[in-house]
Amino acid sequence: VLRNGWFHTGDLARFDEDGFFYVAGRRKDMFISGGENVYPAEVENVLLGVAGVVEVAVVGMPDARWGEVGLAAIVARGPVDMVELERHCAAHLARFKVPKRFELVEDLPRNASGKVLKAAVRARFIG
């Protein structure tokens, strides 16, 4: 992870015009849909803004037309309207970032330190 004296973590970040720093996600989690980079952390933050959504993990899944598209595994408290999830995403994200598939789950797979195991989410729904 050390290259030319720099510690490379794989974290992706951006600065806004006011100089604020935002973590966009991890390089290994990013997927490419129709030639555009999609950072799951951005999509997850939008989905967490929907009433009833308590946890979410977004992963890329293969797609014949776009290369990859998003799949959102969602833990909800109470009923969640799938149409509302898609509408909320469409109102807050570029079209190519809106997940094409939403799955309600009871819980997300985690490692011993509590980090969501996105590879396990992929394996569960994509195979």
PDB file of C-alpha atoms in Angstrom:
ATOM      1  CA  VAL A   1       0.000   0.000   0.000  1.00  0.00           C
ATOM      2  CA  LEU A   2       2.995   2.332   0.233  1.00  0.00           C
ATOM      3  CA  ARG A   3       3.981   3.849  -3.111  1.00  0.00           C
ATOM      4  CA  ASN A   4       6.498   6.664  -3.447  1.00  0.00           C
ATOM      5  CA  GLY A   5       6.011   7.517   0.218  1.00  0.00           C
ATOM      6  CA  TRP A   6       2.204   7.765  -0.059  1.00  0.00           C
ATOM      7  CA  PHE A   7      -0.171   5.447   1.779  1.00  0.00           C
ATOM      8  CA  HIS A   8      -2.787   4.232  -0.744  1.00  0.00           C
ATOM      9  CA  THR A   9      -5.967   3.089   1.013  1.00  0.00           C
ATOM     10  CA  GLY A  10      -8.318   2.777  -1.945  1.00  0.00           C
ATOM     11  CA  ASP A  11     -10.590   5.474  -0.495  1.00  0.00           C
ATOM     12  CA  LEU A  12     -12.081   7.866  -3.044  1.00  0.00           C
ATOM     13  CA  ALA A  13     -12.831  11.461  -2.158  1.00  0.00           C
ATOM     14  CA  ARG A  14     -13.727  14.779  -3.717  1.00  0.00           C
ATOM     15  CA  PHE A  15     -13.477  18.453  -2.801  1.00  0.00           C
ATOM     16  CA  ASP A  16     -16.296  20.871  -3.482  1.00  0.00           C
ATOM     17  CA  GLU A  17     -15.918  24.481  -4.621  1.00  0.00           C
ATOM     18  CA  ASP A  18     -15.811  25.645  -0.984  1.00  0.00           C
ATOM     19  CA  GLY A  19     -12.900  23.329  -0.163  1.00  0.00           C
ATOM     20  CA  PHE A  20     -14.945  20.779   1.775  1.00  0.00           C
ATOM     21  CA  PHE A  21     -13.751  17.190   1.563  1.00  0.00           C
ATOM     22  CA  TYR A  22     -16.207  14.299   0.992  1.00  0.00           C
ATOM     23  CA  VAL A  23     -15.480  10.568   1.029  1.00  0.00           C
ATOM     24  CA  ALA A  24     -17.138   9.086  -2.055  1.00  0.00           C
ATOM     25  CA  GLY A  25     -16.459   5.434  -1.318  1.00  0.00           C
ATOM     26  CA  ARG A  26     -13.818   2.814  -2.019  1.00  0.00           C
ATOM     27  CA  ARG A  27     -12.184   2.145  -5.362  1.00  0.00           C
ATOM     28  CA  LYS A  28     -12.949  -1.577  -5.149  1.00  0.00           C
ATOM     29  CA  ASP A  29     -16.673  -0.857  -4.571  1.00  0.00           C
ATOM     30  CA  MET A  30     -17.024   1.458  -7.579  1.00  0.00           C
ATOM     31  CA  PHE A  31     -18.635  -0.013 -10.695  1.00  0.00           C
ATOM     32  CA  ILE A  32     -18.945   1.289 -14.242  1.00  0.00           C
ATOM     33  CA  SER A  33     -22.378   1.599 -15.840  1.00  0.00           C
ATOM     34  CA  GLY A  34     -22.517   2.623 -19.478  1.00  0.00           C
ATOM     35  CA  GLY A  35     -19.020   4.090 -19.240  1.00  0.00           C
ATOM     36  CA  GLU A  36     -19.833   6.165 -16.138  1.00  0.00           C
ATOM     37  CA  ASN A  37     -18.371   5.626 -12.660  1.00  0.00           C
ATOM     38  CA  VAL A  38     -20.911   4.839  -9.951  1.00  0.00           C
ATOM     39  CA  TYR A  39     -19.838   5.170  -6.322  1.00  0.00           C
ATOM     40  CA  PRO A  40     -22.081   3.006  -4.109  1.00  0.00           C
ATOM     41  CA  ALA A  41     -21.610   5.275  -1.072  1.00  0.00           C
ATOM     42  CA  GLU A  42     -23.385   8.113  -2.912  1.00  0.00           C
ATOM     43  CA  VAL A  43     -26.336   5.891  -3.847  1.00  0.00           C
ATOM     44  CA  GLU A  44     -26.489   4.418  -0.334  1.00  0.00           C
ATOM     45  CA  ASN A  45     -26.641   7.889   1.225  1.00  0.00           C
ATOM     46  CA  VAL A  46     -29.568   8.818  -1.024  1.00  0.00           C
ATOM     47  CA  LEU A  47     -31.448   5.618  -0.164  1.00  0.00           C
ATOM     48  CA  LEU A  48     -30.925   6.229   3.552  1.00  0.00           C
ATOM     49  CA  GLY A  49     -33.016   9.383   3.052  1.00  0.00           C
ATOM     50  CA  VAL A  50     -36.143   7.279   2.400  1.00  0.00           C
ATOM     51  CA  ALA A  51     -38.409   6.798   5.414  1.00  0.00           C
ATOM     52  CA  GLY A  52     -38.077   3.295   6.817  1.00  0.00           C
ATOM     53  CA  VAL A  53     -34.701   2.480   5.276  1.00  0.00           C
ATOM     54  CA  VAL A  54     -32.233   1.753   8.067  1.00  0.00           C
ATOM     55  CA  GLU A  55     -29.337   0.123   6.197  1.00  0.00           C
ATOM     56  CA  VAL A  56     -28.362  -0.357   2.578  1.00  0.00           C
ATOM     57  CA  ALA A  57     -25.572  -1.873   0.509  1.00  0.00           C
ATOM     58  CA  VAL A  58     -25.249  -1.119  -3.209  1.00  0.00           C
ATOM     59  CA  VAL A  59     -23.217  -3.363  -5.496  1.00  0.00           C
ATOM     60  CA  GLY A  60     -22.731  -3.606  -9.234  1.00  0.00           C
ATOM     61  CA  MET A  61     -24.311  -6.503 -11.094  1.00  0.00           C
ATOM     62  CA  PRO A  62     -23.687  -7.585 -14.699  1.00  0.00           C
ATOM     63  CA  ASP A  63     -25.909  -6.109 -17.390  1.00  0.00           C
ATOM     64  CA  ALA A  64     -25.840  -6.990 -21.099  1.00  0.00           C
ATOM     65  CA  ARG A  65     -26.494  -3.422 -22.242  1.00  0.00           C
ATOM     66  CA  TRP A  66     -24.684  -1.214 -19.686  1.00  0.00           C
ATOM     67  CA  GLY A  67     -21.900  -3.523 -18.493  1.00  0.00           C
ATOM     68  CA  GLU A  68     -22.986  -3.170 -14.869  1.00  0.00           C
ATOM     69  CA  VAL A  69     -25.980  -1.688 -13.084  1.00  0.00           C
ATOM     70  CA  GLY A  70     -26.777  -1.196  -9.410  1.00  0.00           C
ATOM     71  CA  LEU A  71     -28.396  -3.620  -7.027  1.00  0.00           C
ATOM     72  CA  ALA A  72     -29.487  -2.230  -3.645  1.00  0.00           C
ATOM     73  CA  ALA A  73     -29.891  -4.610  -0.696  1.00  0.00           C
ATOM     74  CA  ILE A  74     -32.069  -2.767   1.816  1.00  0.00           C
ATOM     75  CA  VAL A  75     -32.829  -3.359   5.489  1.00  0.00           C
ATOM     76  CA  ALA A  76     -36.075  -1.575   6.365  1.00  0.00           C
ATOM     77  CA  ARG A  77     -38.094  -0.907   9.468  1.00  0.00           C
ATOM     78  CA  GLY A  78     -41.698  -1.339   8.446  1.00  0.00           C
ATOM     79  CA  PRO A  79     -43.071  -1.397   4.900  1.00  0.00           C
ATOM     80  CA  VAL A  80     -41.117   0.331   2.144  1.00  0.00           C
ATOM     81  CA  ASP A  81     -42.635   1.131  -1.242  1.00  0.00           C
ATOM     82  CA  MET A  82     -40.278  -0.019  -4.011  1.00  0.00           C
ATOM     83  CA  VAL A  83     -41.697   2.553  -6.419  1.00  0.00           C
ATOM     84  CA  GLU A  84     -40.937   5.280  -3.867  1.00  0.00           C
ATOM     85  CA  LEU A  85     -37.338   4.028  -3.591  1.00  0.00           C
ATOM     86  CA  GLU A  86     -36.873   4.368  -7.337  1.00  0.00           C
ATOM     87  CA  ARG A  87     -38.583   7.796  -7.444  1.00  0.00           C
ATOM     88  CA  HIS A  88     -36.442   9.092  -4.587  1.00  0.00           C
ATOM     89  CA  CYS A  89     -33.269   7.906  -6.327  1.00  0.00           C
ATOM     90  CA  ALA A  90     -34.373   9.410  -9.647  1.00  0.00           C
ATOM     91  CA  ALA A  91     -34.972  12.767  -7.950  1.00  0.00           C
ATOM     92  CA  HIS A  92     -31.512  12.832  -6.307  1.00  0.00           C
ATOM     93  CA  LEU A  93     -29.197  10.920  -8.638  1.00  0.00           C
ATOM     94  CA  ALA A  94     -28.197  10.849 -12.274  1.00  0.00           C
ATOM     95  CA  ARG A  95     -30.207   8.267 -14.197  1.00  0.00           C
ATOM     96  CA  PHE A  96     -27.276   5.860 -14.619  1.00  0.00           C
ATOM     97  CA  LYS A  97     -26.763   5.763 -10.826  1.00  0.00           C
ATOM     98  CA  VAL A  98     -30.313   4.654  -9.969  1.00  0.00           C
ATOM     99  CA  PRO A  99     -30.247   0.953  -8.999  1.00  0.00           C
ATOM    100  CA  LYS A 100     -32.050  -1.309 -11.444  1.00  0.00           C
ATOM    101  CA  ARG A 101     -32.864  -3.829  -8.726  1.00  0.00           C
ATOM    102  CA  PHE A 102     -33.978  -3.372  -5.111  1.00  0.00           C
ATOM    103  CA  GLU A 103     -33.963  -6.286  -2.661  1.00  0.00           C
ATOM    104  CA  LEU A 104     -35.392  -6.174   0.861  1.00  0.00           C
ATOM    105  CA  VAL A 105     -33.289  -8.175   3.331  1.00  0.00           C
ATOM    106  CA  GLU A 106     -33.527  -8.816   7.067  1.00  0.00           C
ATOM    107  CA  ASP A 107     -29.874  -7.961   7.616  1.00  0.00           C
ATOM    108  CA  LEU A 108     -26.640  -7.326   5.745  1.00  0.00           C
ATOM    109  CA  PRO A 109     -23.707  -9.736   6.018  1.00  0.00           C
ATOM    110  CA  ARG A 110     -20.906  -8.318   8.168  1.00  0.00           C
ATOM    111  CA  ASN A 111     -17.414  -9.262   9.249  1.00  0.00           C
ATOM    112  CA  ALA A 112     -16.268  -9.479  12.880  1.00  0.00           C
ATOM    113  CA  SER A 113     -15.647  -5.711  13.051  1.00  0.00           C
ATOM    114  CA  GLY A 114     -19.113  -4.890  11.709  1.00  0.00           C
ATOM    115  CA  LYS A 115     -18.153  -3.895   8.147  1.00  0.00           C
ATOM    116  CA  VAL A 116     -20.687  -4.869   5.461  1.00  0.00           C
ATOM    117  CA  LEU A 117     -19.350  -7.660   3.258  1.00  0.00           C
ATOM    118  CA  LYS A 118     -20.303  -6.480  -0.207  1.00  0.00           C
ATOM    119  CA  ALA A 119     -18.825  -9.610  -1.794  1.00  0.00           C
ATOM    120  CA  ALA A 120     -21.346 -11.654   0.226  1.00  0.00           C
ATOM    121  CA  VAL A 121     -24.173  -9.379  -0.963  1.00  0.00           C
ATOM    122  CA  ARG A 122     -23.044  -9.925  -4.571  1.00  0.00           C
ATOM    123  CA  ALA A 123     -22.809 -13.682  -4.045  1.00  0.00           C
ATOM    124  CA  ARG A 124     -26.278 -13.845  -2.504  1.00  0.00           C
ATOM    125  CA  PHE A 125     -28.101 -12.030  -5.305  1.00  0.00           C
ATOM    126  CA  ILE A 126     -25.858 -12.373  -8.343  1.00  0.00           C
ATOM    127  CA  GLY A 127     -24.191 -15.729  -7.774  1.00  0.00           C
TER     128      GLY A 127
END
